[in-house]
C-alpha cells in the first residue's frame, strides 16, 4: 500500500475521558501508512472539560489540532467543520468513543486505492441495542436512497475519502448537515470494507430514540422530495376512495332509502382528517427547512482554535 498524507477529523462531545487513549492509539497506528498526518478534534460545545483536554493534547503533539465551536451544533455539523479545516488530500472521519479502532484504518485505505473516492468501515457486529440496530438500518437505507448509491448498504462515521470531493459542497452553509449526502454530490464511487468494532469504553451513545427520529426527518425532508410526492399520492388515492364512498351512499340511498348513520360518518371524517393532517405535517417539515435555510443560520461557528497562526 502506497504511503500518503492523511487528516483524521473527529467530532467530540463529552469526551474528556477517552481522548487521551484515542490519540495514543492514533499515534501508534498512523506512522505505519502515513508520511504526514494530522488529527483535527472538533469540540461540539461540550459542557465538561473536553476543550481543556484538547488544548493539552495539541500542546503535547504537533500533529493534533483543536477547534472549539461556540455551541453544540450536532455531529455532522462539527464533522463538516473539521473536514473544511483538514490540510491533507486523504481525510478520515471517525467517532470519539473508541468504537472505531485506529488499527483498522489501513483496511479502508487499501480499498480506497482500488479506485474509489469514499470507503466506509462497516462493523462486523454492531455493539449496541437491538432496537437501535433496527432503527439505524432504516436511517441508513434512507440516506443511501437519498445519496442515490446502491452499492453501499451500511454507512457510518468511520470512513475515508479524497479531499477533492469538498469542491462539490464548498458553498453549502445550511444548518441541516448530512456529510454522507454531501459527499455523494461529488462522486458515485463508494465502497465499504468490514472492520471490527470495539464495545463503547465509557458512557453511552448520545443518539437516543428521539434523535434518531429527528435524523430520519432530516434525511427525508432536507435532501429529497419523496415525502411531498407521497403526500400527493395519498391525496389522489383518498380522492378516489371518497368518490367510491359517494357512489356507495347514492346506491344505498336509492336502493334502501337510507344510509348508515353516525358511526359511518364519523369514521369517514376521522379517516380523511388524519390523511389531511399527515399531509400538512409533511408540508410543514419542508416549510421549516426553508425557514431555517433562509434565516441566515450557519452550519457552525468557530469560537477558537489551537492553531498558532
CSV table of C-alpha atoms in Angstrom, one decimal, residues 225-241 272 275-283 286:
chain,number,residue,atom,x,y,z
A,225,UNK,CA,-38.9,15.5,-2.3
A,226,UNK,CA,-40.1,11.9,-1.8
A,227,UNK,CA,-42.4,12.7,1.2
A,228,UNK,CA,-44.1,15.5,-0.8
A,229,UNK,CA,-44.7,13.1,-3.6
A,230,UNK,CA,-46.1,10.6,-1.1
A,231,UNK,CA,-48.5,13.2,0.2
A,232,UNK,CA,-49.7,13.9,-3.4
A,233,UNK,CA,-50.2,10.2,-4.0
A,234,UNK,CA,-52.1,9.8,-0.7
A,235,UNK,CA,-54.3,12.8,-1.6
A,236,UNK,CA,-55.1,11.2,-5.0
A,237,UNK,CA,-55.8,7.8,-3.6
A,238,UNK,CA,-58.1,9.2,-0.9
A,239,UNK,CA,-59.9,11.3,-3.5
A,240,UNK,CA,-60.7,8.1,-5.4
A,241,UNK,CA,-61.7,6.5,-2.1
A,272,UNK,CA,-59.9,11.9,5.8
A,275,UNK,CA,-54.7,12.0,5.9
A,276,UNK,CA,-55.0,15.8,5.7
A,277,UNK,CA,-53.1,16.3,8.9
A,278,UNK,CA,-50.4,13.9,7.8
A,279,UNK,CA,-50.0,15.7,4.5
A,280,UNK,CA,-50.0,19.1,6.2
A,281,UNK,CA,-47.3,17.8,8.6
A,282,UNK,CA,-45.1,16.8,5.7
A,283,UNK,CA,-45.5,20.2,4.1
A,286,UNK,CA,-40.4,21.3,4.4
